[in-house]
Every structure is written in C-alpha cells, then in structure tokens.
Amino acid sequence: MTTGRLGGLGAIVSAPLHTVAAVLAALVVMVAAPLVAQDPEPAAPQAPVVDSIVVIGNHRLKAEEITNFSGVQLFQPINFRTVQRAIAGLYATSQFDDVRVDGHEVEGRFIVTLIVKERPILQRWSIRGVEKIEESAVRKKVSVLEGRPIDRVAVARSRAAIDSLYKKRGYYASVTKIVENRHDTTNAVDVVFDVKEGGRVAISQVVIEGNEKFKDKEVVAAMSSRPEGFWWFRKGEYSEDKVEDDLRNKIPQWYANRGHVDLRVLTDTLIADSTPGKAILKITLDEGKPYKVGGFDIVGNRRFSSEELSLFFPFGTAVVSGSGKDVGAPFSRADWEAATEKVRNVYSNNGYITSSVEPEEVRRTGADGKPMVDLRWRVFEGQPATINKIVVVGNDVTHERVIREQIVLLPGMTFNRDLLIRSYQNVSNLNFFEQPLPPPDVQQAENGVDVDVTFRVTEKNTGNVNFGASVGQGVGVGGFLGLEEPNLFGKGKKGRVQWQFGKNINDFNLSYSDPAIRDSRISGTLTLFNSRQRYTVGDLGRIRREGANVQLGFPFFGSRYTRVFASYGFQRNRFTDTPADIADRYRCDKGCSRSSLGMSLVRDTRIGLPFPVAGTSITTSAEYDGGFLGGSGNYQKVDLEGQWFTPLNRPSGEGFGGGVQFTLGFKAKSGFVFGDVGPFFYELYSLGGVQYGIPLRGYEEFGITPRGYDPSASGSSVRPESFGKSYAAFTIEAGARLSQQFYVNIFSDAGNVYARARQYNPSRLFRSIGAGVALISPLGPIGIDLGYGLDRTDANGKPKPAWQLHFRLGNFF
C-alpha cells in the first residue's frame, strides 16, 4: 500500500507543468465560486450629529437650563442611549410633568427638539373638612413644600398618610381627595386636601378566642377597646392605638397579674358588622398555663438583712429568702412589681439613691409537671448619700425663710425620698408659685458622695382684687368687693379686706394673719368685722354684728403639722324683724354681747390644696362663752372634724404630682353645745342645704330637724325646732383634681341633727348621693352640687326621694 501511494504521487509530479497549472486553477475556481456568488455586507449607518437643539413648552425655565439638564450636546453624535439619558435627566430635576425628545433632518442638518411640560409652582396647600381629629395631627402628615414645583409623588404620599391616620383612629369610611386650583395668570397651583371624614367605626362586640381560664367579659373589662353600651360614655369607638396598647400591654399585664406570664396574642381582626359603621373585634389568645411561685432569694444586700427585706415579699408572710422551698402561691406580676418598688423606696429613704433593686424571674417546670417561677431580688446598694446643701432658686419676691420653713430636709441628713416629696408638696401648698412646680433637682455634690438638692420656683401674682355678684340661698342676691394678699411683703403674711353688700347683706371684714410672728414659730390672726344681714332663708330677720377676734397658734411639741390655737372673741349683736316664735325663744331686746375663749388642736398633712388629694386633717376645738367672761349667753361648745384623703392613682412625676389626680376622701364632723346659748341661736346647729348651717346636699336649708325630715322646709321659713345642740355629718367622695383650680367629684352624704347632746346617735342619719363641680375663678370660688335626697318624704311620711340643686358663689363657697 505504501508503494502504491508513492507511485501515484510520482505520476503527478512527473506530469507536464502545464497540466499541473490547469489543475490548480480549477481548484481555486471551485473554492472561490461561493464567495463570489454572495453580495458584500453593507456598512453600518453613521449616528447623526446634532447641529441644533430646540426647546418647546418652557415658560419658567430658560432653554439653556433645559438643554444642560438633558445632557444633549451640539456637534456630537446622538443615539437612543443619549435620548434615554436626556429624558431621565429632565425628569430627575422634578421640574416637568412630561418630557419628549424628537429629531429630524432639515437640509442636511440634524435638529433635536426637547418638548417639555413644566410642573406648576405649588403656591399654597391647605386642608379642608377636618373636624373630628386635631388639625395639627393631620397637617403633620403632609410632606409637600410650598414655593417649589409641585411634587405629585409627595402629594400622593401625603394623601395616603392622611387616610392611614384616619383609619388608625377608627374612621374607616374617610376619603381624602386632591383638589388643584390653578392660577390663570401664572403657572402656579393651590392644592387642597379635601377630607370627607365619615363616621367612626364603633365596636359592637369583642370576641375573645382561645381563653379557657377566664370569660370574655373579664378580659374585655381589662381593655381600653370595649364595645358600645347603653350609656352615652360607652361609645365603643375604634382606635388602632388603643387596640395596639391592649394587645401589647393591657391584656398581657392582666394575665400576668393572674399567673399567666406565657400569654401570647396570636391574631387580631376587625370584622365589618352587618350594620354600617359597626365592627366586631376578634382577638385570638394562647393563655398558657398559670405559674406558681417557686423559690425566693435575695442577693447583694448588705445594709438590710434578708429577713428584713423578706417582710416585703408578697406571696407569703413566713417566707424567708434562701430557704430553698417552693412557696406554691399563685404568681401575680402586679404584686411582685409593687413589692419591688417598696424595697426600692426603703433604700431611697435611707440615703441609697444610687441603689437599684432588679426583680428576676426564672421559669421552670416543677416536680409535678406544672410551671413554676423562681423569684429573686438582685440588689446593688452603692454608697449612702447625705444632703450637702439645699438651694432655692427663683424666689424673687418670697423670702427664702418662708420656703425653707416648708422644707423638712436639712443639710447633713441622710437623703430620704419620702421627705423630699413631702418638702415639694409643702412648698407647692404655699400657693405662691406657678403650678405645677418642677420636681426638685437632686445632683451629686462636688465630693462625689453627697447630694445637692435644688428647688426651683417661679413667682406668680398672689394678690388679687375680686368683685362681682354673689347669690346664696341664705342671704339672697348681692355684690362683693375684696382685696386679698396671701404673701404680704414676701413673708407669707396674709391680709384681707372683704365687703359684701346688697339688699339683704352688708358685711365688712378685715383680717391680718402672720404665720411667724417676729420670725418665730408662733402664728397670729386678728379679725375685725361689722356686718348686717337679713336672712331670706328661714326669714330669720336682721342681725347686726360688730366685734373682733384674736388668735395665737403654737407648734405642738415642735411638730410641723400640728398646732395648738388659743383665741378670744368679743362681739355685740342687735336683732330686728326677728320672727315672733324665734324672738320669744331667743330674746335680745336691747342688744346682746358675746365674749368667748377658745382652744383648738389642729393637725393638717393634706397635700394638693385647695383640693387635697392625700393626707389628713383633724381638728378638735372647744369654746367657752359667758360665765365669768360675761355676756348674754352661758354655754360651752365642742366641735370635732376629721378629713382623710388617699390617692386612687399614682401621680405622674415619680410622686411629685402633676396631671389629673384621682382621690378618695372621707369626712366626719360632729358638734355639741352644752348650756344656754341665750339669744345666739345661730350658734346652734341646723342641717340641710349648703349655705346656712351644716351642709347636707340633696335637702333644703333647715330640711333636717331634731324631729326628723321637714317636707315643708322651702328656704323661706324656719321654726325654733329646726335647731339642735348636737349633730353628726359624714361624707364619702371620689374626686378628680383636674388642676389646682378645677375639681369634680361624686359623693355620698349622711347626717342628722339632735335636740340635745345626750341624744347624739350617729347610726340614725339622713342620706344622699350626687355629684359636684368646684372652680377657683378670678371672681372667687364657685361650686355647683346636685344631690339626691334618699330619705326625703312627703307630708304624709311616705318616701319621696328627689334631686336638689345647690349653687355657691363668692363669699359663701
């Protein structure tokens, strides 16, 4: 085979040259033939070169600015990428609503045309139709800027934010529309966010699913979002913020207070009810299992022993830290947190202001398979602090001694938080400064161990002139004019001139009080009076009184809150137009005089005056009239009064007050007269109404007599039998101190008057319930009470309870 191939090659090589050339030519023709048969590929078109740029549609911007924004350049090639960049660049300026790029060739020159539609300038935006939500809250949701081209994305975002706000507040039917008002002469526009609020969605029912331990109504009672009810204040209005607070805080806290610390809120859904504007709130829970208290331990305590701190442990009286035994009591998060706060206060009241008490909970499964929680107080005591100095700032008028007299902390004392709060309350009770006072500032002293306490006050105008009209069920219509300064000379001295006048009254009163005579702790009050009164209530006739009274006060064994008062008074009375039956009983033909000595013991720790929210006031007084002192009467009088107030909520500001404060109060009063009052019948006791005698709301003036309820009492007549020598009166009230000048309350009164002291019987009382409002106005105090007399009867003695409105104004409050 090799040979054969060699032979063939040799034959070709040995062939004639002209034959070889012919063969090669044929091969070349065969290879090149297909290439010659195809057409040659055309050359790529050249990008046109921009010869001119034309801008159409601009009014506010110059053509050169628009050309620069587009990025298109003269004498440079232009293609589709250049066009895309030009459109994007123009839109990015936020100056245009529409942009187009066009190009055409004219006489061999390529012209680019930029066609724009400029955005109008937003001259002004406003909101319309907002009534049910604060307009300021709605305006905060608008994020458009005036004086710039209108940003339609921002406008749409603002509209969505307004709609979201309304839905969050429960107005699911609200719709916000955008209204543009264009100006004819300028390229400007006003935008109006037109809100159609619609009605607020009301919760008709709250459905709780997954709750096995507690009923739906128990869980719902702990929520802020409750279904609408019969009463007007149970509107059931839906609020997303309230629902979120219920789901995140109130429901978990309520369950944790009952041992279910593993509670989970799985879902919440608002389902439209069949009734328009109504919805069903559906909440799904996983209650988890209730925990019981396991072991208890305290670590880090040195100042107080574990036995002392264990006394504050809320889940058993005989539990001692570190015993290693399971307590077994049901766990309550509220009780645990309250006990922790008490331990913190113990340290704060003993100078450990930098200390901290951290509550710890360790969950585990007990031997019986039930969940347990081990509790621990981890204490970081730090070092005790003493008071280095006390600084008062801002008292431009009031002398510093007056303020320091109210501060119960002293330099060198161990810091005590309770005493700090008490000092703050005492200074606030002076009522010489703007309210509420800022809390005292406690800062570390320069030595790094002690503390400096700073009280900051802002003086206010304490003096006032009041004038106006007054009306009382006791003395009719009149006027009053008064001048009062409770902080004379900046030393806390009080001066008062009061003149009340009218057809039935002419009362002039001048008094001066000094809480610290010659900078001592002895107080004194001098009162001069000259009054003429004609009582329309009871038709008691005319009484003219002239006299004076002086009183001295002394601290009781150095106490800040308890004082002993001694007083002497003298007055001369003249009676005219007195009804015959009263004149016969209490005769005074040519004028009567009255001379009396008095002694009283007063302890007052109330805070938040003039509407106290905490503290107590106890007054015991005795008065001796006539006898060796002379005068037309010969009797002795004893009065007892106690007031107790406790806060129903923890005030804001860490105990320093502020905001709305709720309080529960109890008042008890009794009085006794021994001997012959002579012509001074007004020294006896009468009960009913609010003006003349002892108040008992829900009944007419003089409506309660020693013989029982008098249905004929109408405020226009009175009999000697209306007066008694002893009485008992009690009041329970729950109030809200909205500010230092405004107070509302609900109350229950009970009282009775007795003919003689030995007939005193506090178990036989006439009762009432009601509500009241009190206001300290520039013209004086005002009070309105609406009482419902529960034990009123008709002329036949049959029960006939009824409402009674009581109004107090001016000097009679």
Short mmCIF file of N, CA, C and O in Angstrom, two decimals, residues 651-727:
data_model
loop_
_atom_site.label_atom_id
_atom_site.label_comp_id
_atom_site.label_asym_id
_atom_site.label_seq_id
_atom_site.Cartn_x
_atom_site.Cartn_y
_atom_site.Cartn_z
N PRO A 651 -49.64 59.43 90.93
CA PRO A 651 -49.46 60.63 90.12
C PRO A 651 -48.19 60.58 89.31
O PRO A 651 -47.23 59.89 89.67
N SER A 652 -48.20 61.31 88.19
CA SER A 652 -47.03 61.34 87.33
C SER A 652 -45.91 62.10 88.02
O SER A 652 -46.08 62.77 89.02
N GLY A 653 -44.71 62.02 87.44
CA GLY A 653 -43.59 62.74 88.01
C GLY A 653 -42.97 62.03 89.20
O GLY A 653 -42.39 62.67 90.07
N GLU A 654 -43.08 60.68 89.26
CA GLU A 654 -42.48 59.90 90.32
C GLU A 654 -42.91 60.38 91.71
O GLU A 654 -42.12 60.57 92.62
N GLY A 655 -44.19 60.63 91.86
CA GLY A 655 -44.71 61.02 93.15
C GLY A 655 -44.76 62.51 93.40
O GLY A 655 -45.19 62.93 94.46
N PHE A 656 -44.32 63.31 92.45
CA PHE A 656 -44.31 64.76 92.64
C PHE A 656 -45.57 65.42 92.08
O PHE A 656 -45.63 66.64 91.97
N GLY A 657 -46.57 64.65 91.70
CA GLY A 657 -47.85 65.21 91.26
C GLY A 657 -47.80 65.65 89.82
O GLY A 657 -46.88 65.34 89.06
N GLY A 658 -48.84 66.37 89.44
CA GLY A 658 -48.95 66.83 88.06
C GLY A 658 -50.00 66.03 87.32
O GLY A 658 -50.21 64.84 87.57
N GLY A 659 -50.68 66.68 86.37
CA GLY A 659 -51.70 66.00 85.60
C GLY A 659 -52.96 65.78 86.42
O GLY A 659 -53.13 66.31 87.53
N VAL A 660 -53.85 64.97 85.88
CA VAL A 660 -55.11 64.66 86.56
C VAL A 660 -54.81 63.67 87.69
O VAL A 660 -54.12 62.67 87.49
N GLN A 661 -55.34 63.97 88.87
CA GLN A 661 -55.13 63.10 90.02
C GLN A 661 -56.49 62.72 90.62
O GLN A 661 -57.35 63.58 90.82
N PHE A 662 -56.64 61.43 90.88
CA PHE A 662 -57.88 60.92 91.44
C PHE A 662 -57.68 60.63 92.93
O PHE A 662 -56.61 60.17 93.35
N THR A 663 -58.70 60.92 93.70
CA THR A 663 -58.58 60.75 95.15
C THR A 663 -59.87 60.22 95.74
O THR A 663 -60.95 60.40 95.17
N LEU A 664 -59.74 59.56 96.86
CA LEU A 664 -60.88 59.08 97.64
C LEU A 664 -60.81 59.76 99.00
O LEU A 664 -59.78 59.71 99.68
N GLY A 665 -61.90 60.41 99.37
CA GLY A 665 -61.91 61.16 100.62
C GLY A 665 -63.04 60.75 101.54
O GLY A 665 -64.12 60.33 101.10
N PHE A 666 -62.78 60.89 102.84
CA PHE A 666 -63.80 60.63 103.86
C PHE A 666 -63.75 61.77 104.87
O PHE A 666 -62.68 62.15 105.35
N LYS A 667 -64.92 62.33 105.18
CA LYS A 667 -65.02 63.43 106.14
C LYS A 667 -66.04 63.06 107.21
O LYS A 667 -67.10 62.51 106.90
N ALA A 668 -65.71 63.41 108.44
CA ALA A 668 -66.61 63.16 109.57
C ALA A 668 -66.60 64.39 110.46
O ALA A 668 -65.53 64.91 110.80
N LYS A 669 -67.78 64.87 110.83
CA LYS A 669 -67.91 66.05 111.69
C LYS A 669 -69.00 65.81 112.72
O LYS A 669 -70.02 65.19 112.44
N SER A 670 -68.74 66.33 113.90
CA SER A 670 -69.74 66.29 114.97
C SER A 670 -69.55 67.52 115.84
O SER A 670 -68.45 68.09 115.93
N GLY A 671 -70.63 67.95 116.47
CA GLY A 671 -70.58 69.10 117.36
C GLY A 671 -71.56 68.96 118.50
O GLY A 671 -72.60 68.30 118.36
N PHE A 672 -71.22 69.63 119.63
CA PHE A 672 -72.05 69.54 120.83
C PHE A 672 -72.09 70.91 121.50
O PHE A 672 -71.06 71.59 121.61
N VAL A 673 -73.27 71.29 121.95
CA VAL A 673 -73.46 72.53 122.70
C VAL A 673 -74.05 72.17 124.06
O VAL A 673 -75.04 71.44 124.14
N PHE A 674 -73.40 72.70 125.12
CA PHE A 674 -73.86 72.45 126.48
C PHE A 674 -74.20 73.80 127.12
O PHE A 674 -73.41 74.75 127.02
N GLY A 675 -75.34 73.90 127.74
CA GLY A 675 -75.72 75.14 128.40
C GLY A 675 -76.73 75.92 127.60
O GLY A 675 -77.38 75.41 126.68
N ASP A 676 -76.87 77.21 127.95
CA ASP A 676 -77.87 78.09 127.36
C ASP A 676 -77.18 79.07 126.41
O ASP A 676 -76.35 79.88 126.83
N VAL A 677 -77.55 79.00 125.13
CA VAL A 677 -76.92 79.88 124.14
C VAL A 677 -77.51 81.28 124.20
O VAL A 677 -77.00 82.19 123.52
N GLY A 678 -78.56 81.49 125.00
CA GLY A 678 -79.17 82.81 125.09
C GLY A 678 -79.75 83.21 123.75
O GLY A 678 -80.44 82.43 123.08
N PRO A 679 -79.47 84.44 123.29
CA PRO A 679 -80.06 84.90 122.03
C PRO A 679 -79.29 84.47 120.79
O PRO A 679 -79.71 84.77 119.67
N PHE A 680 -78.19 83.74 120.99
CA PHE A 680 -77.34 83.42 119.86
C PHE A 680 -77.77 82.09 119.23
O PHE A 680 -77.06 81.08 119.32
N PHE A 681 -78.93 82.10 118.63
CA PHE A 681 -79.47 80.86 118.06
C PHE A 681 -78.60 80.34 116.92
O PHE A 681 -78.60 79.15 116.62
N TYR A 682 -77.85 81.23 116.25
CA TYR A 682 -77.02 80.78 115.14
C TYR A 682 -75.82 79.97 115.63
O TYR A 682 -75.10 79.39 114.81
N GLU A 683 -75.58 79.93 116.96
CA GLU A 683 -74.54 79.07 117.50
C GLU A 683 -75.02 77.63 117.63
O GLU A 683 -74.22 76.72 117.84
N LEU A 684 -76.31 77.42 117.52
CA LEU A 684 -76.85 76.06 117.47
C LEU A 684 -76.64 75.49 116.08
O LEU A 684 -76.19 76.16 115.16
N TYR A 685 -77.00 74.23 115.92
CA TYR A 685 -76.74 73.55 114.66
C TYR A 685 -78.03 73.38 113.88
O TYR A 685 -79.08 73.02 114.43
N SER A 686 -77.93 73.65 112.58
CA SER A 686 -79.01 73.31 111.65
C SER A 686 -78.40 72.52 110.51
O SER A 686 -77.22 72.67 110.19
N LEU A 687 -79.23 71.70 109.89
CA LEU A 687 -78.70 70.77 108.90
C LEU A 687 -79.54 70.82 107.63
O LEU A 687 -80.77 70.92 107.69
N GLY A 688 -78.85 70.75 106.50
CA GLY A 688 -79.53 70.74 105.21
C GLY A 688 -79.03 71.85 104.31
O GLY A 688 -78.64 72.92 104.79
N GLY A 689 -79.05 71.62 102.98
CA GLY A 689 -78.57 72.62 102.04
C GLY A 689 -77.07 72.78 102.13
O GLY A 689 -76.34 71.90 102.59
N VAL A 690 -76.58 73.96 101.72
CA VAL A 690 -75.14 74.21 101.72
C VAL A 690 -74.78 75.59 102.26
O VAL A 690 -73.59 75.92 102.37
N GLN A 691 -75.77 76.43 102.63
CA GLN A 691 -75.46 77.82 102.90
C GLN A 691 -75.48 78.19 104.38
O GLN A 691 -74.54 78.77 104.88
N TYR A 692 -76.54 77.88 105.06
CA TYR A 692 -76.70 78.46 106.38
C TYR A 692 -75.99 77.65 107.47
O TYR A 692 -75.17 78.17 108.21
N GLY A 693 -76.31 76.39 107.60
CA GLY A 693 -75.78 75.59 108.70
C GLY A 693 -74.81 74.53 108.22
O GLY A 693 -73.94 74.76 107.39
N ILE A 694 -74.97 73.32 108.78
CA ILE A 694 -74.11 72.20 108.40
C ILE A 694 -74.59 71.68 107.05
O ILE A 694 -75.77 71.35 106.88
N PRO A 695 -73.71 71.56 106.05
CA PRO A 695 -74.16 71.13 104.72
C PRO A 695 -74.65 69.69 104.72
O PRO A 695 -74.06 68.80 105.35
N LEU A 696 -75.73 69.46 104.03
CA LEU A 696 -76.22 68.12 103.71
C LEU A 696 -76.90 68.23 102.36
O LEU A 696 -78.06 68.66 102.25
N ARG A 697 -76.17 67.90 101.32
CA ARG A 697 -76.67 68.08 99.97
C ARG A 697 -77.79 67.10 99.67
O ARG A 697 -77.81 65.99 100.17
N GLY A 698 -78.71 67.54 98.81
CA GLY A 698 -79.87 66.74 98.49
C GLY A 698 -81.10 67.12 99.29
O GLY A 698 -82.18 66.58 99.06
N TYR A 699 -80.94 68.10 100.25
CA TYR A 699 -82.05 68.52 101.09
C TYR A 699 -82.09 70.05 101.12
O TYR A 699 -81.09 70.72 100.90
N GLU A 700 -83.28 70.59 101.43
CA GLU A 700 -83.43 72.03 101.54
C GLU A 700 -82.72 72.55 102.80
O GLU A 700 -82.41 71.79 103.73
N GLU A 701 -82.47 73.89 102.81
CA GLU A 701 -81.98 74.52 104.02
C GLU A 701 -82.96 74.26 105.16
O GLU A 701 -84.18 74.36 104.99
N PHE A 702 -82.43 73.89 106.33
CA PHE A 702 -83.23 73.59 107.52
C PHE A 702 -84.16 72.41 107.30
O PHE A 702 -85.13 72.23 108.03
N GLY A 703 -83.85 71.59 106.27
CA GLY A 703 -84.74 70.47 105.98
C GLY A 703 -84.65 69.35 106.99
O GLY A 703 -85.60 68.57 107.15
N ILE A 704 -83.52 69.24 107.69
CA ILE A 704 -83.35 68.19 108.69
C ILE A 704 -83.47 68.84 110.06
O ILE A 704 -82.75 69.79 110.40
N THR A 705 -84.36 68.34 110.88
CA THR A 705 -84.60 68.89 112.22
C THR A 705 -84.43 67.78 113.25
O THR A 705 -84.38 66.60 112.90
N PRO A 706 -84.33 68.13 114.53
CA PRO A 706 -84.26 67.08 115.56
C PRO A 706 -85.45 66.14 115.56
O PRO A 706 -85.38 65.04 116.10
N ARG A 707 -86.56 66.58 114.95
CA ARG A 707 -87.75 65.73 114.88
C ARG A 707 -87.82 64.92 113.59
O ARG A 707 -88.78 64.20 113.37
N GLY A 708 -86.82 65.05 112.75
CA GLY A 708 -86.80 64.31 111.50
C GLY A 708 -86.82 65.23 110.31
O GLY A 708 -86.61 66.45 110.41
N TYR A 709 -87.15 64.67 109.16
CA TYR A 709 -87.18 65.46 107.93
C TYR A 709 -88.43 66.32 107.88
O TYR A 709 -89.54 65.86 108.19
N ASP A 710 -88.24 67.59 107.51
CA ASP A 710 -89.36 68.53 107.42
C ASP A 710 -89.67 68.78 105.95
O ASP A 710 -88.97 69.54 105.28
N PRO A 711 -90.72 68.15 105.40
CA PRO A 711 -91.04 68.34 103.97
C PRO A 711 -91.52 69.74 103.64
O PRO A 711 -91.53 70.14 102.48
N SER A 712 -91.90 70.52 104.67
CA SER A 712 -92.37 71.87 104.41
C SER A 712 -91.24 72.88 104.32
O SER A 712 -91.47 74.04 104.00
N ALA A 713 -90.02 72.47 104.64
CA ALA A 713 -88.88 73.38 104.56
C ALA A 713 -88.67 73.78 103.11
O ALA A 713 -88.49 72.93 102.24
N SER A 714 -88.70 75.05 102.84
CA SER A 714 -88.57 75.53 101.47
C SER A 714 -87.58 76.67 101.35
O SER A 714 -87.49 77.31 100.32
N GLY A 715 -86.84 76.95 102.42
CA GLY A 715 -85.89 78.04 102.37
C GLY A 715 -86.51 79.38 102.63
O GLY A 715 -85.85 80.41 102.49
N SER A 716 -87.78 79.42 103.00
CA SER A 716 -88.44 80.71 103.25
C SER A 716 -89.01 80.82 104.66
O SER A 716 -89.55 81.85 105.02
N SER A 717 -88.93 79.76 105.45
CA SER A 717 -89.44 79.83 106.81
C SER A 717 -88.65 78.86 107.67
O SER A 717 -88.10 77.88 107.18
N VAL A 718 -88.60 79.18 108.95
CA VAL A 718 -87.89 78.32 109.89
C VAL A 718 -88.56 78.44 111.25
O VAL A 718 -89.14 79.48 111.59
N ARG A 719 -88.48 77.39 112.04
CA ARG A 719 -89.06 77.38 113.37
C ARG A 719 -87.95 77.10 114.39
O ARG A 719 -86.89 76.57 114.03
N PRO A 720 -88.16 77.43 115.62
CA PRO A 720 -87.14 77.15 116.63
C PRO A 720 -86.77 75.68 116.69
O PRO A 720 -85.65 75.32 117.04
N GLU A 721 -87.74 74.81 116.33
CA GLU A 721 -87.48 73.38 116.39
C GLU A 721 -86.48 72.91 115.32
O GLU A 721 -86.07 71.75 115.31
N SER A 722 -86.10 73.82 114.41
CA SER A 722 -85.15 73.43 113.37
C SER A 722 -83.72 73.33 113.89
O SER A 722 -82.86 72.76 113.22
N PHE A 723 -83.47 73.91 115.07
CA PHE A 723 -82.11 73.96 115.60
C PHE A 723 -81.91 72.87 116.64
O PHE A 723 -82.84 72.52 117.38
N GLY A 724 -80.67 72.37 116.72
CA GLY A 724 -80.33 71.35 117.69
C GLY A 724 -79.01 71.64 118.36
O GLY A 724 -78.24 72.50 117.92
N LYS A 725 -78.73 70.90 119.43
CA LYS A 725 -77.49 71.11 120.19
C LYS A 725 -76.41 70.09 119.88
O LYS A 725 -75.34 70.12 120.49
N SER A 726 -76.66 69.21 118.97
CA SER A 726 -75.61 68.28 118.52
C SER A 726 -75.94 67.82 117.11
O SER A 726 -77.09 67.90 116.66
N TYR A 727 -74.93 67.34 116.44
CA TYR A 727 -75.13 66.87 115.08
C TYR A 727 -74.04 65.87 114.72
O TYR A 727 -72.99 65.79 115.38
#
